[in-house]
PDB file of C-alpha atoms and ligand atoms in Angstrom:
ATOM      1  CA  UNK A   1      36.145   6.447  18.448  1.00  0.00           C
ATOM      2  CA  UNK A   2      36.087   6.085  14.674  1.00  0.00           C
ATOM      3  CA  UNK A   3      33.399   3.511  13.832  1.00  0.00           C
ATOM      4  CA  UNK A   4      34.620   3.000  10.266  1.00  0.00           C
ATOM      5  CA  UNK A   5      31.224   2.475   8.624  1.00  0.00           C
ATOM      6  CA  UNK A   6      30.876   5.689   6.613  1.00  0.00           C
ATOM      7  CA  UNK A   7      29.574   4.950   3.122  1.00  0.00           C
ATOM      8  CA  UNK A   8      28.292   1.492   4.001  1.00  0.00           C
ATOM      9  CA  UNK A   9      24.680   0.433   3.344  1.00  0.00           C
ATOM     10  CA  UNK A  10      22.266  -0.571   6.114  1.00  0.00           C
ATOM     11  CA  UNK A  11      18.864  -2.212   5.966  1.00  0.00           C
ATOM     12  CA  UNK A  12      16.893  -1.328   9.094  1.00  0.00           C
ATOM     13  CA  UNK A  13      13.618  -3.163   9.650  1.00  0.00           C
ATOM     14  CA  UNK A  14      10.678  -1.664  11.562  1.00  0.00           C
ATOM     15  CA  UNK A  15      12.070   1.865  11.571  1.00  0.00           C
ATOM     16  CA  UNK A  16       9.181   4.339  11.498  1.00  0.00           C
ATOM     17  CA  UNK A  17       9.301   4.564  15.308  1.00  0.00           C
ATOM     18  CA  UNK A  18      10.993   3.168  18.388  1.00  0.00           C
ATOM     19  CA  UNK A  19      14.290   1.308  18.338  1.00  0.00           C
ATOM     20  CA  UNK A  20      14.370   0.944  14.540  1.00  0.00           C
ATOM     21  CA  UNK A  21      14.113   4.698  13.985  1.00  0.00           C
ATOM     22  CA  UNK A  22      16.695   5.398  16.710  1.00  0.00           C
ATOM     23  CA  UNK A  23      19.149   3.001  15.012  1.00  0.00           C
ATOM     24  CA  UNK A  24      18.489   4.540  11.577  1.00  0.00           C
ATOM     25  CA  UNK A  25      19.245   8.014  12.997  1.00  0.00           C
ATOM     26  CA  UNK A  26      22.494   6.842  14.622  1.00  0.00           C
ATOM     27  CA  UNK A  27      23.668   5.105  11.444  1.00  0.00           C
ATOM     28  CA  UNK A  28      22.863   8.129   9.298  1.00  0.00           C
ATOM     29  CA  UNK A  29      24.952  10.239  11.684  1.00  0.00           C
ATOM     30  CA  UNK A  30      27.875   7.907  10.877  1.00  0.00           C
ATOM     31  CA  UNK A  31      27.433   8.514   7.144  1.00  0.00           C
ATOM     32  CA  UNK A  32      25.697   5.203   6.425  1.00  0.00           C
ATOM     33  CA  UNK A  33      23.171   4.911   3.562  1.00  0.00           C
ATOM     34  CA  UNK A  34      19.937   3.692   5.157  1.00  0.00           C
ATOM     35  CA  UNK A  35      17.069   1.616   3.767  1.00  0.00           C
ATOM     36  CA  UNK A  36      14.243   1.605   6.298  1.00  0.00           C
ATOM     37  CA  UNK A  37      10.812   0.047   6.377  1.00  0.00           C
ATOM     38  CA  UNK A  38       7.818  -0.314   8.653  1.00  0.00           C
ATOM     39  CA  UNK A  39       4.619  -2.327   8.598  1.00  0.00           C
ATOM     40  CA  UNK A  40       2.555   0.660   7.430  1.00  0.00           C
ATOM     41  CA  UNK A  41       3.168   4.045   5.833  1.00  0.00           C
ATOM     42  CA  UNK A  42       2.128   5.920   8.997  1.00  0.00           C
ATOM     43  CA  UNK A  43       5.074   7.936  10.416  1.00  0.00           C
ATOM     44  CA  UNK A  44       7.488   6.391   7.888  1.00  0.00           C
ATOM     45  CA  UNK A  45       7.932   9.386   5.561  1.00  0.00           C
ATOM     46  CA  UNK A  46       8.529  11.682   8.545  1.00  0.00           C
ATOM     47  CA  UNK A  47      11.033   9.241  10.070  1.00  0.00           C
ATOM     48  CA  UNK A  48      12.841   8.947   6.712  1.00  0.00           C
ATOM     49  CA  UNK A  49      13.020  12.743   6.443  1.00  0.00           C
ATOM     50  CA  UNK A  50      14.533  12.954   9.949  1.00  0.00           C
ATOM     51  CA  UNK A  51      17.120  10.303   9.036  1.00  0.00           C
ATOM     52  CA  UNK A  52      17.947  12.025   5.732  1.00  0.00           C
ATOM     53  CA  UNK A  53      18.373  15.375   7.477  1.00  0.00           C
ATOM     54  CA  UNK A  54      20.683  13.985  10.177  1.00  0.00           C
ATOM     55  CA  UNK A  55      23.026  12.426   7.626  1.00  0.00           C
ATOM     56  CA  UNK A  56      23.043  15.414   5.327  1.00  0.00           C
ATOM     57  CA  UNK A  57      23.431  18.091   7.999  1.00  0.00           C
ATOM     58  CA  UNK A  58      26.281  16.300   9.727  1.00  0.00           C
ATOM     59  CA  UNK A  59      28.201  15.121   6.713  1.00  0.00           C
ATOM     60  CA  UNK A  60      26.863  16.890   3.613  1.00  0.00           C
ATOM     61  CA  UNK A  61      27.673  15.597   0.131  1.00  0.00           C
ATOM     62  CA  UNK A  62      26.106  12.246  -0.667  1.00  0.00           C
ATOM     63  CA  UNK A  63      25.360  11.500   3.005  1.00  0.00           C
ATOM     64  CA  UNK A  64      21.709  11.261   3.936  1.00  0.00           C
ATOM     65  CA  UNK A  65      20.812   8.783   1.212  1.00  0.00           C
ATOM     66  CA  UNK A  66      17.669   7.060   2.456  1.00  0.00           C
ATOM     67  CA  UNK A  67      15.187   4.594   0.991  1.00  0.00           C
ATOM     68  CA  UNK A  68      11.894   4.112   2.841  1.00  0.00           C
ATOM     69  CA  UNK A  69       9.120   1.625   2.020  1.00  0.00           C
ATOM     70  CA  UNK A  70       6.134   0.157   3.874  1.00  0.00           C
ATOM     71  CA  UNK A  71       7.040  -3.541   4.184  1.00  0.00           C
ATOM     72  CA  UNK A  72       5.578  -6.107   6.577  1.00  0.00           C
ATOM     73  CA  UNK A  73       8.400  -8.275   7.958  1.00  0.00           C
ATOM     74  CA  UNK A  74       6.161 -11.361   7.624  1.00  0.00           C
ATOM     75  CA  UNK A  75       5.376 -10.760   3.923  1.00  0.00           C
ATOM     76  CA  UNK A  76       7.876 -12.850   1.936  1.00  0.00           C
ATOM     77  CA  UNK A  77       7.375 -11.142  -1.434  1.00  0.00           C
ATOM     78  CA  UNK A  78       7.513  -7.645   0.059  1.00  0.00           C
ATOM     79  CA  UNK A  79      10.707  -8.378   2.018  1.00  0.00           C
ATOM     80  CA  UNK A  80      12.399  -9.918  -1.047  1.00  0.00           C
ATOM     81  CA  UNK A  81      11.428  -6.873  -3.107  1.00  0.00           C
ATOM     82  CA  UNK A  82      12.736  -4.488  -0.439  1.00  0.00           C
ATOM     83  CA  UNK A  83      16.107  -6.254  -0.200  1.00  0.00           C
ATOM     84  CA  UNK A  84      16.449  -6.195  -4.003  1.00  0.00           C
ATOM     85  CA  UNK A  85      15.481  -2.505  -4.229  1.00  0.00           C
ATOM     86  CA  UNK A  86      17.944  -1.585  -1.471  1.00  0.00           C
ATOM     87  CA  UNK A  87      20.808  -3.354  -3.228  1.00  0.00           C
ATOM     88  CA  UNK A  88      19.895  -1.729  -6.550  1.00  0.00           C
ATOM     89  CA  UNK A  89      19.535   1.810  -5.184  1.00  0.00           C
ATOM     90  CA  UNK A  90      21.998   1.949  -2.268  1.00  0.00           C
ATOM     91  CA  UNK A  91      24.422  -0.917  -2.949  1.00  0.00           C
ATOM     92  CA  UNK A  92      25.075  -4.307  -1.295  1.00  0.00           C
ATOM     93  CA  UNK A  93      23.805  -4.527   2.283  1.00  0.00           C
ATOM     94  CA  UNK A  94      26.648  -4.423   4.839  1.00  0.00           C
ATOM     95  CA  UNK A  95      24.632  -3.785   8.012  1.00  0.00           C
ATOM     96  CA  UNK A  96      21.320  -5.452   8.893  1.00  0.00           C
ATOM     97  CA  UNK A  97      18.986  -4.703  11.785  1.00  0.00           C
ATOM     98  CA  UNK A  98      16.499  -7.560  12.265  1.00  0.00           C
ATOM     99  CA  UNK A  99      13.519  -6.043  14.041  1.00  0.00           C
ATOM    100  CA  UNK A 100       9.696  -6.089  14.004  1.00  0.00           C
ATOM    101  CA  UNK A 101       6.831  -5.411  16.364  1.00  0.00           C
ATOM    102  CA  UNK A 102       6.385  -7.593  19.422  1.00  0.00           C
ATOM    103  CA  UNK A 103       3.847 -10.444  19.876  1.00  0.00           C
ATOM    104  CA  UNK A 104       0.686  -9.928  21.960  1.00  0.00           C
ATOM    105  CA  UNK A 105       0.795 -10.219  25.754  1.00  0.00           C
ATOM    106  CA  UNK A 106      -0.790 -13.169  27.569  1.00  0.00           C
ATOM    107  CA  UNK A 107      -0.264 -16.220  29.731  1.00  0.00           C
ATOM    108  CA  UNK A 108      -0.664 -19.832  28.538  1.00  0.00           C
ATOM    109  CA  UNK A 109      -4.439 -20.040  29.006  1.00  0.00           C
ATOM    110  CA  UNK A 110      -4.999 -16.739  27.165  1.00  0.00           C
ATOM    111  CA  UNK A 111      -3.359 -17.823  23.913  1.00  0.00           C
ATOM    112  CA  UNK A 112      -4.768 -19.911  21.058  1.00  0.00           C
ATOM    113  CA  UNK A 113      -2.707 -21.851  18.536  1.00  0.00           C
ATOM    114  CA  UNK A 114      -3.258 -19.210  15.843  1.00  0.00           C
ATOM    115  CA  UNK A 115      -1.522 -16.638  18.035  1.00  0.00           C
ATOM    116  CA  UNK A 116       1.424 -19.014  18.539  1.00  0.00           C
ATOM    117  CA  UNK A 117       1.694 -19.440  14.752  1.00  0.00           C
ATOM    118  CA  UNK A 118       1.517 -15.694  14.164  1.00  0.00           C
ATOM    119  CA  UNK A 119       4.161 -15.014  16.802  1.00  0.00           C
ATOM    120  CA  UNK A 120       6.426 -17.655  15.247  1.00  0.00           C
ATOM    121  CA  UNK A 121       6.046 -15.966  11.843  1.00  0.00           C
ATOM    122  CA  UNK A 122       6.760 -12.526  13.314  1.00  0.00           C
ATOM    123  CA  UNK A 123       9.727 -13.376  15.524  1.00  0.00           C
ATOM    124  CA  UNK A 124      11.484 -16.367  14.019  1.00  0.00           C
ATOM    125  CA  UNK A 125      10.381 -17.014  10.435  1.00  0.00           C
ATOM    126  CA  UNK A 126      10.850 -13.355   9.429  1.00  0.00           C
ATOM    127  CA  UNK A 127      14.380 -13.369  10.899  1.00  0.00           C
ATOM    128  CA  UNK A 128      15.281 -16.621   9.136  1.00  0.00           C
ATOM    129  CA  UNK A 129      14.017 -15.253   5.801  1.00  0.00           C
ATOM    130  CA  UNK A 130      15.762 -11.907   6.122  1.00  0.00           C
ATOM    131  CA  UNK A 131      19.104 -13.393   7.166  1.00  0.00           C
ATOM    132  CA  UNK A 132      18.740 -15.919   4.333  1.00  0.00           C
ATOM    133  CA  UNK A 133      18.362 -13.078   1.827  1.00  0.00           C
ATOM    134  CA  UNK A 134      21.161 -10.855   3.133  1.00  0.00           C
ATOM    135  CA  UNK A 135      23.818 -12.968   4.852  1.00  0.00           C
ATOM    136  CA  UNK A 136      25.115 -14.983   1.840  1.00  0.00           C
ATOM    137  CA  UNK A 137      26.074 -11.737   0.039  1.00  0.00           C
ATOM    138  CA  UNK A 138      27.883 -10.471   3.152  1.00  0.00           C
ATOM    139  CA  UNK A 139      29.784 -13.762   3.381  1.00  0.00           C
ATOM    140  CA  UNK A 140      30.744 -13.611  -0.310  1.00  0.00           C
ATOM    141  CA  UNK A 141      32.060 -10.056   0.160  1.00  0.00           C
ATOM    142  CA  UNK A 142      33.906 -10.996   3.378  1.00  0.00           C
ATOM    143  CA  UNK A 143      32.325  -8.366   5.658  1.00  0.00           C
ATOM    144  CA  UNK A 144      28.971  -7.861   7.386  1.00  0.00           C
ATOM    145  CA  UNK A 145      27.211  -6.983  10.624  1.00  0.00           C
ATOM    146  CA  UNK A 146      23.839  -8.425  11.652  1.00  0.00           C
ATOM    147  CA  UNK A 147      22.091  -7.362  14.854  1.00  0.00           C
ATOM    148  CA  UNK A 148      18.708  -8.649  15.980  1.00  0.00           C
ATOM    149  CA  UNK A 149      16.530  -6.877  18.539  1.00  0.00           C
ATOM    150  CA  UNK A 150      15.107  -9.417  20.981  1.00  0.00           C
ATOM    151  CA  UNK A 151      14.109  -8.789  24.622  1.00  0.00           C
ATOM    152  CA  UNK A 152      15.135  -9.479  28.216  1.00  0.00           C
ATOM    153  CA  UNK A 153      12.731 -12.440  27.867  1.00  0.00           C
ATOM    154  CA  UNK A 154      15.655 -14.296  26.216  1.00  0.00           C
ATOM    155  CA  UNK A 155      17.322 -14.434  29.626  1.00  0.00           C
ATOM    156  CA  UNK A 156      14.470 -14.326  32.129  1.00  0.00           C
ATOM    157  CA  UNK A 157      10.772 -15.200  31.659  1.00  0.00           C
ATOM    158  CA  UNK A 158       8.606 -12.085  31.744  1.00  0.00           C
ATOM    159  CA  UNK A 159       5.219 -12.382  33.429  1.00  0.00           C
ATOM    160  CA  UNK A 160       2.274 -12.220  31.018  1.00  0.00           C
ATOM    161  CA  UNK A 161       4.615 -12.262  27.967  1.00  0.00           C
ATOM    162  CA  UNK A 162       4.638 -15.987  27.238  1.00  0.00           C
ATOM    163  CA  UNK A 163       4.966 -15.763  23.441  1.00  0.00           C
ATOM    164  CA  UNK A 164       7.979 -13.496  23.786  1.00  0.00           C
ATOM    165  CA  UNK A 165       9.491 -15.611  26.573  1.00  0.00           C
ATOM    166  CA  UNK A 166       9.304 -18.786  24.453  1.00  0.00           C
ATOM    167  CA  UNK A 167      10.117 -17.474  20.977  1.00  0.00           C
ATOM    168  CA  UNK A 168      12.761 -14.816  21.705  1.00  0.00           C
ATOM    169  CA  UNK A 169      15.198 -17.422  23.071  1.00  0.00           C
ATOM    170  CA  UNK A 170      14.794 -19.247  19.733  1.00  0.00           C
ATOM    171  CA  UNK A 171      15.595 -16.016  17.885  1.00  0.00           C
ATOM    172  CA  UNK A 172      18.752 -15.685  19.952  1.00  0.00           C
ATOM    173  CA  UNK A 173      19.517 -19.349  19.158  1.00  0.00           C
ATOM    174  CA  UNK A 174      19.429 -18.401  15.471  1.00  0.00           C
ATOM    175  CA  UNK A 175      21.852 -15.546  16.153  1.00  0.00           C
ATOM    176  CA  UNK A 176      24.178 -17.797  18.129  1.00  0.00           C
ATOM    177  CA  UNK A 177      24.355 -20.352  15.317  1.00  0.00           C
ATOM    178  CA  UNK A 178      24.581 -17.925  12.394  1.00  0.00           C
ATOM    179  CA  UNK A 179      27.502 -16.298  14.214  1.00  0.00           C
ATOM    180  CA  UNK A 180      29.479 -19.524  13.887  1.00  0.00           C
ATOM    181  CA  UNK A 181      28.697 -19.783  10.167  1.00  0.00           C
ATOM    182  CA  UNK A 182      29.487 -16.123   9.514  1.00  0.00           C
ATOM    183  CA  UNK A 183      32.690 -15.872  11.533  1.00  0.00           C
ATOM    184  CA  UNK A 184      35.126 -17.335   8.963  1.00  0.00           C
ATOM    185  CA  UNK A 185      33.704 -14.887   6.398  1.00  0.00           C
ATOM    186  CA  UNK A 186      34.017 -11.665   8.392  1.00  0.00           C
ATOM    187  CA  UNK A 187      30.328 -11.513   9.304  1.00  0.00           C
ATOM    188  CA  UNK A 188      29.333 -10.937  12.928  1.00  0.00           C
ATOM    189  CA  UNK A 189      25.861 -11.766  14.246  1.00  0.00           C
ATOM    190  CA  UNK A 190      24.652 -10.545  17.639  1.00  0.00           C
ATOM    191  CA  UNK A 191      21.427  -9.769  19.452  1.00  0.00           C
ATOM    192  CA  UNK A 192      20.518  -6.983  21.840  1.00  0.00           C
ATOM    193  CA  UNK A 193      17.986  -7.721  24.568  1.00  0.00           C
ATOM    194  CA  UNK A 194      16.246  -4.564  25.770  1.00  0.00           C
ATOM    195  CA  UNK A 195      14.363  -4.102  29.003  1.00  0.00           C
ATOM    196  CA  UNK A 196      11.795  -1.304  29.255  1.00  0.00           C
ATOM    197  CA  UNK A 197      12.657   1.705  27.055  1.00  0.00           C
ATOM    198  CA  UNK A 198      10.486   4.719  26.307  1.00  0.00           C
ATOM    199  CA  UNK A 199       9.711   3.852  22.679  1.00  0.00           C
ATOM    200  CA  UNK A 200       6.325   4.665  21.164  1.00  0.00           C
ATOM    201  CA  UNK A 201       5.189   1.118  22.052  1.00  0.00           C
ATOM    202  CA  UNK A 202       5.878   1.730  25.737  1.00  0.00           C
ATOM    203  CA  UNK A 203       4.386   5.245  25.570  1.00  0.00           C
ATOM    204  CA  UNK A 204       1.162   3.574  24.333  1.00  0.00           C
ATOM    205  CA  UNK A 205       1.223   1.246  27.381  1.00  0.00           C
ATOM    206  CA  UNK A 206       1.771   4.234  29.670  1.00  0.00           C
ATOM    207  CA  UNK A 207      -1.151   6.113  28.076  1.00  0.00           C
ATOM    208  CA  UNK A 208      -3.391   3.045  28.491  1.00  0.00           C
ATOM    209  CA  UNK A 209      -2.500   2.723  32.168  1.00  0.00           C
ATOM    210  CA  UNK A 210      -3.197   6.440  32.751  1.00  0.00           C
ATOM    211  CA  UNK A 211      -6.589   6.040  31.043  1.00  0.00           C
ATOM    212  CA  UNK A 212      -7.466   2.938  33.101  1.00  0.00           C
ATOM    213  CA  UNK A 213      -6.327   4.179  36.506  1.00  0.00           C
ATOM    214  CA  UNK A 214      -6.378   7.960  36.330  1.00  0.00           C
ATOM    215  CA  UNK A 215      -2.798   8.131  37.612  1.00  0.00           C
ATOM    216  CA  UNK A 216      -0.090  10.386  36.132  1.00  0.00           C
ATOM    217  CA  UNK A 217       2.764   9.513  33.743  1.00  0.00           C
ATOM    218  CA  UNK A 218       5.193  10.064  36.637  1.00  0.00           C
ATOM    219  CA  UNK A 219       3.216   7.513  38.757  1.00  0.00           C
ATOM    220  CA  UNK A 220       3.473   4.869  36.013  1.00  0.00           C
ATOM    221  CA  UNK A 221       7.180   5.499  35.458  1.00  0.00           C
ATOM    222  CA  UNK A 222       7.847   5.370  39.220  1.00  0.00           C
ATOM    223  CA  UNK A 223       5.974   2.034  39.537  1.00  0.00           C
ATOM    224  CA  UNK A 224       7.865   0.413  36.643  1.00  0.00           C
ATOM    225  CA  UNK A 225      11.209   1.938  37.634  1.00  0.00           C
ATOM    226  CA  UNK A 226      10.932   0.435  41.115  1.00  0.00           C
ATOM    227  CA  UNK A 227      11.749  -2.967  39.556  1.00  0.00           C
ATOM    228  CA  UNK A 228      14.839  -1.632  37.778  1.00  0.00           C
ATOM    229  CA  UNK A 229      18.114  -1.222  39.718  1.00  0.00           C
ATOM    230  CA  UNK A 230      18.997   1.844  37.627  1.00  0.00           C
ATOM    231  CA  UNK A 231      15.709   3.381  38.785  1.00  0.00           C
ATOM    232  CA  UNK A 232      14.538   4.479  35.336  1.00  0.00           C
ATOM    233  CA  UNK A 233      13.474   3.257  31.903  1.00  0.00           C
ATOM    234  CA  UNK A 234      15.987   3.301  29.062  1.00  0.00           C
ATOM    235  CA  UNK A 235      16.064   5.813  26.231  1.00  0.00           C
ATOM    236  CA  UNK A 236      15.764   4.196  22.745  1.00  0.00           C
ATOM    237  CA  UNK A 237      18.888   6.112  21.701  1.00  0.00           C
ATOM    238  CA  UNK A 238      20.894   4.274  24.391  1.00  0.00           C
ATOM    239  CA  UNK A 239      20.030   0.958  22.735  1.00  0.00           C
ATOM    240  CA  UNK A 240      20.687   2.442  19.290  1.00  0.00           C
ATOM    241  CA  UNK A 241      24.196   3.462  20.390  1.00  0.00           C
ATOM    242  CA  UNK A 242      24.883  -0.138  21.435  1.00  0.00           C
ATOM    243  CA  UNK A 243      23.561  -1.486  18.116  1.00  0.00           C
ATOM    244  CA  UNK A 244      25.676   1.022  16.181  1.00  0.00           C
ATOM    245  CA  UNK A 245      28.804  -0.070  18.031  1.00  0.00           C
ATOM    246  CA  UNK A 246      28.016  -3.741  17.291  1.00  0.00           C
ATOM    247  CA  UNK A 247      27.750  -2.759  13.612  1.00  0.00           C
ATOM    248  CA  UNK A 248      31.079  -0.943  13.624  1.00  0.00           C
ATOM    249  CA  UNK A 249      34.491  -1.930  12.327  1.00  0.00           C
ATOM    250  CA  UNK A 250      36.093  -2.067  15.828  1.00  0.00           C
ATOM    251  CA  UNK A 251      33.444  -4.603  16.967  1.00  0.00           C
ATOM    252  CA  UNK A 252      34.771  -7.156  14.471  1.00  0.00           C
ATOM    253  CA  UNK A 253      35.807  -9.748  17.086  1.00  0.00           C
ATOM    254  CA  UNK A 254      32.486  -9.655  18.965  1.00  0.00           C
ATOM    255  CA  UNK A 255      29.996 -12.222  17.701  1.00  0.00           C
ATOM    256  CA  UNK A 256      27.294 -14.650  18.861  1.00  0.00           C
ATOM    257  CA  UNK A 257      26.451 -12.509  21.893  1.00  0.00           C
ATOM    258  CA  UNK A 258      23.116 -11.489  23.357  1.00  0.00           C
ATOM    259  CA  UNK A 259      23.734  -8.181  25.091  1.00  0.00           C
ATOM    260  CA  UNK A 260      21.205  -7.130  27.698  1.00  0.00           C
ATOM    261  CA  UNK A 261      20.445  -3.412  28.077  1.00  0.00           C
ATOM    262  CA  UNK A 262      17.969  -3.146  30.933  1.00  0.00           C
ATOM    263  CA  UNK A 263      19.346  -0.992  33.752  1.00  0.00           C
ATOM    264  CA  UNK A 264      20.207  -4.167  35.688  1.00  0.00           C
ATOM    265  CA  UNK A 265      16.751  -5.832  35.665  1.00  0.00           C
ATOM    266  CA  UNK A 266      17.776  -9.352  34.554  1.00  0.00           C
ATOM    267  CA  UNK A 267      19.377 -11.338  37.360  1.00  0.00           C
ATOM    268  CA  UNK A 268      21.961 -13.621  35.787  1.00  0.00           C
ATOM    269  CA  UNK A 269      25.508 -14.399  36.725  1.00  0.00           C
ATOM    270  CA  UNK A 270      26.797 -15.201  33.228  1.00  0.00           C
TER     271      UNK A 270
HETATM  272  P1  NAD B   1       7.462   0.694  18.437  1.00  0.00           P
HETATM  273  O1  NAD B   1       6.001   0.406  18.479  1.00  0.00           O
HETATM  274  O2  NAD B   1       7.960   1.943  19.053  1.00  0.00           O
HETATM  275  O3  NAD B   1       7.946   0.629  16.923  1.00  0.00           O
HETATM  276  C1  NAD B   1       7.637  -0.531  16.210  1.00  0.00           C
HETATM  277  C2  NAD B   1       8.075  -0.397  14.771  1.00  0.00           C
HETATM  278  O4  NAD B   1       7.949  -1.687  14.216  1.00  0.00           O
HETATM  279  C3  NAD B   1       7.192   0.529  13.948  1.00  0.00           C
HETATM  280  O5  NAD B   1       8.023   1.179  12.992  1.00  0.00           O
HETATM  281  C4  NAD B   1       6.249  -0.443  13.227  1.00  0.00           C
HETATM  282  O6  NAD B   1       5.765   0.024  11.967  1.00  0.00           O
HETATM  283  C5  NAD B   1       7.189  -1.608  13.005  1.00  0.00           C
HETATM  284  N1  NAD B   1       6.537  -2.913  12.832  1.00  0.00           N
HETATM  285  C6  NAD B   1       5.649  -3.513  13.645  1.00  0.00           C
HETATM  286  N2  NAD B   1       5.301  -4.710  13.144  1.00  0.00           N
HETATM  287  C7  NAD B   1       5.977  -4.845  11.975  1.00  0.00           C
HETATM  288  C8  NAD B   1       6.028  -5.834  10.961  1.00  0.00           C
HETATM  289  N3  NAD B   1       5.277  -6.933  11.054  1.00  0.00           N
HETATM  290  N4  NAD B   1       6.828  -5.629   9.889  1.00  0.00           N
HETATM  291  C9  NAD B   1       7.562  -4.494   9.769  1.00  0.00           C
HETATM  292  N5  NAD B   1       7.554  -3.524  10.695  1.00  0.00           N
HETATM  293  C10 NAD B   1       6.769  -3.701  11.771  1.00  0.00           C
HETATM  294  O7  NAD B   1       8.175  -0.603  19.093  1.00  0.00           O
HETATM  295  P2  NAD B   1       9.612  -0.792  19.772  1.00  0.00           P
HETATM  296  O8  NAD B   1       9.450  -0.583  21.223  1.00  0.00           O
HETATM  297  O9  NAD B   1      10.641  -0.057  19.016  1.00  0.00           O
HETATM  298  O10 NAD B   1       9.773  -2.368  19.586  1.00  0.00           O
HETATM  299  C11 NAD B   1      10.657  -2.978  18.660  1.00  0.00           C
HETATM  300  C12 NAD B   1      10.897  -4.395  19.117  1.00  0.00           C
HETATM  301  O11 NAD B   1      11.550  -4.373  20.393  1.00  0.00           O
HETATM  302  C13 NAD B   1       9.609  -5.209  19.324  1.00  0.00           C
HETATM  303  O12 NAD B   1       9.819  -6.526  18.890  1.00  0.00           O
HETATM  304  C14 NAD B   1       9.417  -5.172  20.827  1.00  0.00           C
HETATM  305  O13 NAD B   1       8.673  -6.268  21.300  1.00  0.00           O
HETATM  306  C15 NAD B   1      10.867  -5.241  21.282  1.00  0.00           C
HETATM  307  N6  NAD B   1      11.052  -4.802  22.668  1.00  0.00           N
HETATM  308  C16 NAD B   1      10.723  -3.539  23.039  1.00  0.00           C
HETATM  309  C17 NAD B   1      10.949  -3.152  24.365  1.00  0.00           C
HETATM  310  C18 NAD B   1      10.651  -1.745  24.822  1.00  0.00           C
HETATM  311  O14 NAD B   1      10.772  -1.458  26.015  1.00  0.00           O
HETATM  312  N7  NAD B   1      10.267  -0.850  23.958  1.00  0.00           N
HETATM  313  C19 NAD B   1      11.503  -4.054  25.280  1.00  0.00           C
HETATM  314  C20 NAD B   1      11.821  -5.341  24.846  1.00  0.00           C
HETATM  315  C21 NAD B   1      11.604  -5.703  23.533  1.00  0.00           C
END
């Protein structure tokens, strides 16, 4: 299928590893110019080089244009500067991936009010600010695609992940409402809700469990997979393929949706 996004400009948040990097790679393979950031410089230059190489090797010419900067999604001045630099160097932003690290684990009695405030800033405030900076330009130009990475916690509470289970549904609420505002102007807004995928974040959890229990990686994967009807964890590239489709030209009538990608873990009828 022709995705029709060659030559467009994407801003991909939190892209030195995990889902963000996987999306940046997929977009580059479609000939998209990619601006990518991450909280710190660690792994970012290498990720940017991988993204540049994919675009250039597949398409040659001016493909593979990449801008990479360390930017914390909660830092207002840094995010504003990054959006401005992207538009100056790569052109107006057509595709936006709203993404950042996840909040800490914990149940109600484990969490203090400072952690609630931090999680709000990370999950909701950063998304509001970013969409506020990018969406008006998309609406003026009559075309845009916004996708936010949330979690299965939007649709089903996840044990020991209270901050995610409370604040991710609000993030999807933002998506649902911005979709209505964007629709008359050719801008779609959707979220993707991943279950367990083998990103670097999950690899860190696996390593911790191996260290604590002395079991093998296969043991950990088998234990977690037992809860998943598909019997395995997802690959980050599977989620990236979904995001890339949502950002494509043919997905222009699909908006306001929260699409779960979890091997069948969430039990919901609608
Ligand atoms: P990851 O650790 O593999 O990668 C995280 C990326 O986010 C890194 O590039 C890091 O630099 C960047 N980042 C972290 N905090 C940031 C900030 N404040 N500002 C800018 N960049 C920041 O993680 P991942 O698994 O790709 O997770 C991405 C998102 O998906 C998280 O919100 C996570 O909670 C959510 N999620 C992940 C899974 C999963 O199975 N991996 C499942 C559900 C939801």
